[in-house]
CSV table of C-alpha atoms and ligand atoms in Angstrom, one decimal:
chain,number,residue,atom,x,y,z
A,284,MET,CA,0.0,0.0,0.0
A,285,ALA,CA,1.3,3.5,-0.9
A,286,ASP,CA,2.6,5.6,2.0
A,287,THR,CA,0.2,8.5,2.2
A,288,SER,CA,1.5,9.9,5.5
A,289,PHE,CA,2.9,13.0,3.8
A,290,SER,CA,0.0,13.7,1.5
A,291,LYS,CA,-2.1,16.7,2.3
A,292,VAL,CA,-5.2,16.0,4.5
A,293,THR,CA,-8.4,16.9,2.6
A,294,ILE,CA,-12.1,16.7,3.3
A,295,PRO,CA,-12.4,13.5,1.1
A,296,SER,CA,-9.4,12.0,2.8
A,297,LEU,CA,-11.0,12.5,6.2
A,298,ARG,CA,-14.2,10.8,5.0
A,299,ALA,CA,-12.0,8.0,3.6
A,300,LYS,CA,-10.4,7.6,7.0
A,301,LYS,CA,-13.8,7.1,8.6
A,302,ALA,CA,-14.7,4.6,6.0
A,303,ALA,CA,-11.5,2.7,6.6
A,304,GLY,CA,-11.9,2.8,10.4
A,305,GLU,CA,-8.8,5.0,10.8
A,306,LYS,CA,-8.9,7.5,13.6
A,307,ILE,CA,-8.4,11.2,13.0
A,308,ALA,CA,-6.1,13.2,15.3
A,309,ALA,CA,-6.8,16.9,15.7
A,310,LEU,CA,-5.5,19.6,18.0
A,311,THR,CA,-5.9,23.3,18.3
A,312,ALA,CA,-3.1,25.8,17.6
A,313,TYR,CA,-3.0,29.6,17.5
A,314,ASP,CA,0.6,30.4,16.3
A,315,TYR,CA,3.3,29.4,13.8
A,316,PRO,CA,5.7,27.4,16.1
A,317,VAL,CA,3.0,25.2,17.7
A,318,ALA,CA,1.3,24.7,14.3
A,319,ARG,CA,4.6,23.5,12.9
A,320,ILE,CA,5.2,21.0,15.7
A,321,LEU,CA,1.6,19.6,15.2
A,322,ASP,CA,2.0,19.4,11.4
A,323,GLU,CA,5.4,17.8,11.5
A,324,ALA,CA,4.1,15.3,14.1
A,325,GLY,CA,1.3,14.2,11.7
A,326,ILE,CA,-1.8,15.8,13.1
A,327,ASP,CA,-4.6,15.6,10.6
A,328,VAL,CA,-6.7,18.6,11.5
A,329,ILE,CA,-5.5,21.9,13.2
A,330,LEU,CA,-8.4,23.9,14.6
A,331,VAL,CA,-7.7,27.6,15.3
A,332,GLY,CA,-10.4,27.5,18.0
A,333,ASP,CA,-12.0,30.4,19.6
A,334,SER,CA,-10.6,28.9,22.8
A,335,LEU,CA,-7.8,31.3,21.7
A,336,GLY,CA,-9.7,33.8,23.9
A,337,MET,CA,-9.2,31.7,27.0
A,338,VAL,CA,-5.8,30.0,26.6
A,339,VAL,CA,-3.9,32.8,24.7
A,340,LEU,CA,-5.7,36.1,25.1
A,341,GLY,CA,-6.6,35.8,28.8
A,342,TYR,CA,-10.4,36.3,28.4
A,343,GLU,CA,-12.8,34.7,30.9
A,344,ASN,CA,-14.6,32.8,28.1
A,345,THR,CA,-14.8,32.8,24.3
A,346,ILE,CA,-17.5,35.5,23.9
A,347,PRO,CA,-15.2,38.5,23.5
A,348,VAL,CA,-13.1,36.9,20.7
A,349,THR,CA,-13.4,38.9,17.4
A,350,MET,CA,-13.1,38.0,13.8
A,351,ASP,CA,-9.9,40.1,13.5
A,352,GLU,CA,-8.3,38.2,16.4
A,353,MET,CA,-9.2,34.9,14.8
A,354,ILE,CA,-7.9,36.0,11.4
A,355,HIS,CA,-4.7,37.3,13.0
A,356,HIS,CA,-4.0,33.9,14.6
A,357,THR,CA,-5.2,31.7,11.7
A,358,LYS,CA,-2.7,33.3,9.3
A,359,PRO,CA,0.5,31.9,11.0
A,360,VAL,CA,-1.1,28.5,11.6
A,361,ALA,CA,-2.0,28.2,7.9
A,362,ARG,CA,1.5,29.3,6.9
A,363,ALA,CA,3.0,26.5,9.1
A,364,ALA,CA,0.6,23.7,8.1
A,365,LYS,CA,2.0,21.9,5.1
A,366,ARG,CA,-0.1,18.8,5.5
A,367,ALA,CA,-2.9,19.3,8.1
A,368,LEU,CA,-6.3,20.7,7.3
A,369,VAL,CA,-6.6,24.1,9.0
A,370,VAL,CA,-10.1,25.0,10.2
A,371,GLY,CA,-10.9,28.5,11.5
A,372,ASP,CA,-13.5,28.7,14.3
A,373,MET,CA,-16.3,31.3,13.7
A,374,PRO,CA,-16.3,33.4,16.8
A,375,TYR,CA,-19.4,34.6,18.7
A,376,PHE,CA,-21.4,37.1,16.7
A,377,SER,CA,-19.6,36.4,13.4
A,378,PHE,CA,-22.6,34.3,12.2
A,379,HIS,CA,-25.5,35.7,14.2
A,380,VAL,CA,-26.6,38.8,12.3
A,381,SER,CA,-27.3,37.9,8.7
A,382,GLU,CA,-26.5,35.3,6.1
A,383,ARG,CA,-24.6,37.8,4.1
A,384,GLU,CA,-22.4,38.8,7.0
A,385,THR,CA,-21.9,35.1,7.9
A,386,VAL,CA,-20.7,34.2,4.4
A,387,ARG,CA,-18.5,37.3,4.3
A,388,ASN,CA,-16.9,36.5,7.7
A,389,ALA,CA,-16.4,32.8,6.9
A,390,SER,CA,-14.8,33.7,3.5
A,391,ARG,CA,-12.2,35.8,5.3
A,392,PHE,CA,-10.8,32.6,6.9
A,393,LEU,CA,-10.2,31.1,3.4
A,394,LYS,CA,-9.3,34.2,1.4
A,395,GLU,CA,-7.2,36.2,4.0
A,396,ALA,CA,-6.0,33.7,6.5
A,397,GLY,CA,-5.4,30.5,4.4
A,398,ALA,CA,-7.7,28.2,6.3
A,399,ARG,CA,-9.4,25.5,4.3
A,400,ALA,CA,-12.6,25.2,6.3
A,401,VAL,CA,-14.6,26.9,9.2
A,402,LYS,CA,-16.3,25.6,12.3
A,403,VAL,CA,-19.7,26.8,13.4
A,404,GLU,CA,-21.3,26.0,16.8
A,405,GLY,CA,-24.9,24.8,17.2
A,406,ALA,CA,-27.7,23.2,15.1
A,407,SER,CA,-30.7,25.5,15.4
A,408,ASN,CA,-32.9,25.8,12.3
A,409,LYS,CA,-31.4,29.3,11.6
A,410,ARG,CA,-27.9,27.9,12.1
A,411,LEU,CA,-28.6,25.1,9.6
A,412,ARG,CA,-29.7,27.6,7.0
A,413,LEU,CA,-26.5,29.5,7.5
A,414,ILE,CA,-24.5,26.3,7.2
A,415,GLU,CA,-26.2,25.6,3.9
A,416,ALA,CA,-25.4,29.1,2.7
A,417,LEU,CA,-21.7,28.6,3.6
A,418,VAL,CA,-21.6,25.2,1.8
A,419,GLU,CA,-23.3,26.8,-1.2
A,420,ALA,CA,-20.5,29.5,-1.2
A,421,GLU,CA,-17.9,26.6,-1.4
A,422,ILE,CA,-16.9,27.0,2.3
A,423,PRO,CA,-16.5,23.7,4.0
A,424,VAL,CA,-18.1,23.6,7.4
A,425,MET,CA,-17.4,21.6,10.5
A,426,GLY,CA,-20.4,21.4,12.9
A,427,HIS,CA,-20.2,21.4,16.7
A,428,VAL,CA,-22.8,20.1,19.1
A,429,GLY,CA,-23.0,19.0,22.7
A,430,LEU,CA,-21.3,21.6,25.0
A,431,THR,CA,-21.1,24.7,22.8
A,432,PRO,CA,-19.0,27.2,24.8
A,433,GLN,CA,-20.4,30.3,23.0
A,434,SER,CA,-23.8,29.5,24.7
A,435,ILE,CA,-22.2,29.9,28.1
A,436,HIS,CA,-24.6,32.6,29.3
A,437,HIS,CA,-27.6,30.5,28.1
A,438,LEU,CA,-26.2,27.3,29.7
A,439,GLY,CA,-25.0,28.9,32.9
A,440,GLN,CA,-22.0,26.6,33.3
A,441,PHE,CA,-19.8,24.2,31.3
A,442,LYS,CA,-21.2,20.7,32.0
A,443,VAL,CA,-21.8,17.4,30.2
A,444,ARG,CA,-24.7,17.6,27.7
A,445,GLY,CA,-27.1,14.9,26.6
A,446,GLY,CA,-27.1,12.9,29.9
A,447,ALA,CA,-30.9,12.5,29.9
A,448,ALA,CA,-32.5,10.3,27.2
A,449,LYS,CA,-34.6,13.1,25.8
A,450,ASP,CA,-31.5,15.4,25.5
A,451,ALA,CA,-29.4,12.6,24.0
A,452,ALA,CA,-32.1,11.9,21.3
A,453,LYS,CA,-32.0,15.6,20.4
A,454,LEU,CA,-28.2,15.5,20.1
A,455,VAL,CA,-28.6,12.6,17.7
A,456,ARG,CA,-31.2,14.5,15.6
A,457,ASP,CA,-29.0,17.7,15.6
A,458,ALA,CA,-26.0,15.8,14.3
A,459,LEU,CA,-28.1,14.2,11.6
A,460,THR,CA,-29.5,17.5,10.5
A,461,LEU,CA,-26.0,19.0,10.4
A,462,GLU,CA,-24.9,16.2,8.1
A,463,LYS,CA,-28.0,16.9,5.9
A,464,ALA,CA,-27.0,20.6,5.8
A,465,GLY,CA,-23.7,19.7,4.4
A,466,VAL,CA,-21.1,19.7,7.2
A,467,PHE,CA,-18.0,17.6,6.5
A,468,ALA,CA,-17.4,16.6,10.1
A,469,VAL,CA,-19.1,17.2,13.5
A,470,VAL,CA,-17.3,18.0,16.8
A,471,LEU,CA,-19.0,16.3,19.7
A,472,GLU,CA,-18.1,18.1,22.9
A,473,CYS,CA,-18.6,16.8,26.4
A,474,ILE,CA,-21.3,14.2,25.9
A,475,PRO,CA,-21.7,10.7,27.2
A,476,GLN,CA,-19.7,8.1,25.2
A,477,GLU,CA,-22.9,6.1,24.6
A,478,VAL,CA,-24.5,9.0,22.8
A,479,ALA,CA,-21.3,9.7,20.8
A,480,ARG,CA,-21.2,6.1,19.8
A,481,ILE,CA,-24.8,6.2,18.4
A,482,ILE,CA,-24.1,9.5,16.5
A,483,THR,CA,-20.8,8.1,15.1
A,484,GLY,CA,-22.6,5.0,13.9
A,485,LYS,CA,-25.4,7.0,12.2
A,486,LEU,CA,-23.3,9.7,10.4
A,487,SER,CA,-21.4,9.1,7.2
A,488,VAL,CA,-19.2,12.1,8.0
A,489,PRO,CA,-16.6,11.8,10.7
A,490,THR,CA,-17.3,12.7,14.3
A,491,ILE,CA,-14.4,14.4,16.2
A,492,GLY,CA,-14.8,14.1,20.0
A,493,ILE,CA,-13.7,16.2,22.9
A,494,GLY,CA,-14.8,14.7,26.1
A,495,ALA,CA,-17.1,12.3,24.1
A,496,GLY,CA,-15.3,9.0,24.7
A,497,PRO,CA,-13.5,6.5,22.5
A,498,TRP,CA,-16.1,5.7,19.8
A,499,CYS,CA,-15.8,8.9,17.8
A,500,ASP,CA,-14.0,8.8,14.4
A,501,GLY,CA,-11.4,11.3,15.8
A,502,GLN,CA,-10.3,13.2,18.8
A,503,ILE,CA,-9.4,16.8,19.5
A,504,LEU,CA,-8.0,18.6,22.5
A,505,VAL,CA,-6.9,22.1,23.2
A,506,PHE,CA,-3.1,22.2,22.7
A,507,HIS,CA,-2.4,24.2,25.8
A,508,ASP,CA,-4.4,21.6,27.9
A,509,MET,CA,-2.7,18.5,26.6
A,510,ALA,CA,0.7,20.1,26.7
A,511,GLY,CA,0.3,21.4,30.2
A,512,TYR,CA,0.9,24.9,29.0
A,513,GLU,CA,-1.8,26.2,31.2
A,514,VAL,CA,-2.3,27.3,34.7
A,515,GLY,CA,-6.1,26.9,35.3
A,516,TYR,CA,-8.6,24.2,35.7
A,517,LEU,CA,-8.4,21.2,33.5
A,518,PRO,CA,-11.6,19.2,32.7
A,519,LYS,CA,-11.7,15.4,33.3
A,520,PHE,CA,-11.5,14.6,29.6
A,521,VAL,CA,-8.0,16.2,29.2
A,522,LYS,CA,-5.0,13.9,29.3
A,523,LYS,CA,-1.9,15.9,30.1
A,524,TYR,CA,0.9,14.7,27.8
A,525,ALA,CA,3.6,17.2,28.9
A,526,ASP,CA,4.1,19.8,31.6
A,527,LEU,CA,5.3,22.8,29.6
A,528,GLN,CA,4.3,25.2,32.4
A,529,ARG,CA,6.9,23.6,34.7
A,530,ILE,CA,9.5,23.3,32.0
A,531,LEU,CA,9.1,26.9,30.9
A,532,GLY,CA,8.8,28.2,34.5
A,533,GLY,CA,12.1,26.4,35.3
A,534,ALA,CA,13.9,27.9,32.2
A,535,VAL,CA,12.8,31.4,33.1
A,536,ASN,CA,13.8,31.1,36.8
A,537,ALA,CA,17.2,29.9,35.7
A,538,TYR,CA,17.6,32.9,33.3
A,539,VAL,CA,16.6,35.4,36.0
A,540,ARG,CA,19.1,33.8,38.4
A,541,GLU,CA,21.9,33.9,35.9
A,542,VAL,CA,21.3,37.5,34.8
A,543,ARG,CA,21.2,38.6,38.4
A,544,ALA,CA,24.4,36.6,39.2
A,545,GLY,CA,26.2,38.0,36.0
A,546,THR,CA,26.8,34.4,34.7
A,547,PHE,CA,24.7,35.0,31.6
A,548,PRO,CA,25.8,36.0,29.0
A,549,ALA,CA,29.0,33.9,29.1
A,550,ASP,CA,31.9,34.4,26.6
A,551,GLU,CA,30.3,31.9,24.2
A,552,HIS,CA,27.2,34.1,23.9
A,553,SER,CA,29.2,37.3,23.3
A,554,TYR,CA,30.8,38.8,20.2
A,555,HIS,CA,34.5,39.9,19.9
A,556,MET,CA,36.2,42.6,17.8
A,557,LYS,CA,39.0,41.5,15.6
A,558,PRO,CA,42.4,42.1,17.5
A,559,GLU,CA,43.5,44.9,15.0
A,560,ALA,CA,40.2,46.7,15.4
A,561,ALA,CA,40.4,46.4,19.2
A,562,ARG,CA,44.0,47.9,19.2
A,563,GLU,CA,42.9,50.8,16.9
A,564,LEU,CA,39.9,51.5,19.2
A,565,LYS,CA,42.3,51.6,22.2
A,566,LYS,CA,44.5,54.2,20.3
A,567,LEU,CA,41.4,56.3,19.5
A,568,GLY,CA,40.4,56.1,23.1
A,569,ARG,CA,43.8,57.6,24.1
A,570,ILE,CA,43.4,60.5,21.6
A,571,SER,CA,39.9,61.5,22.5
B,172,KIV,O1,-12.5,26.5,20.4
B,172,KIV,C1,-12.1,25.4,20.5
B,172,KIV,O2,-10.9,25.1,20.8
B,172,KIV,C2,-13.0,24.3,20.2
B,172,KIV,C3,-12.6,22.9,20.4
B,172,KIV,C4,-12.5,22.6,21.9
B,172,KIV,C5,-13.4,21.9,19.7
B,172,KIV,O3,-14.1,24.5,19.8
């Protein structure tokens, strides 16, 4: 079989992965160096999530994130990603006013920022019509149901969705209507694994889970959470694969100590003049 590990990830190739039973690995990124690490490590999908607001920009939730902030952070990610599919997350109020404005905002991710798809939270009837309009404008859309962080004021708090049978059945219906509206994948956030399993079995497009158990076609985590580059609360579904906070904190402490002790910079970190130039400078010093 041909080695396809370096071929560009596309929407058809994600579908093919689902059909072949191959899992999809996705993570978020918000800058060039991290996106490069992810891409070179073989990540299939890089989402420039509006989690940007919380993990990079220091906002309390995702509500304040603007289109301009999203575009600014998607550009370096798209420049870094040679293989992965880059998806730009439509921030709060970028798709709430009108169809025209939604399509215009989404097109910025493709035209200005270099993303190849967008993600939209929710599955209300109005949202489905917007998704259809985006697909009609040749903008591939990833859906997102379950816990949808942009609904924080509506929900009151971040907690598992679809625990009751009636809510679970609605989630299944929502995922199916998203597929009908033309999404190429659906993020399932913070829902019981039993529900994610049913949805994954019913959809022909891939499901990408976050806190949705092992049955999804793929998994996504926020990079800062899985890399331990984060000071705050971590939800149960996060597995911490590294402790960057401790590593970086240690590096900065050592730098501060060495600068204060005068041991940094050492000779190997400093430049020297050529001996003739140094002698000439000395002479000039005597004259002046
Ligand atoms: O904004 C984000 O990072 C997301 C993922 C958690 C799916 O929406």
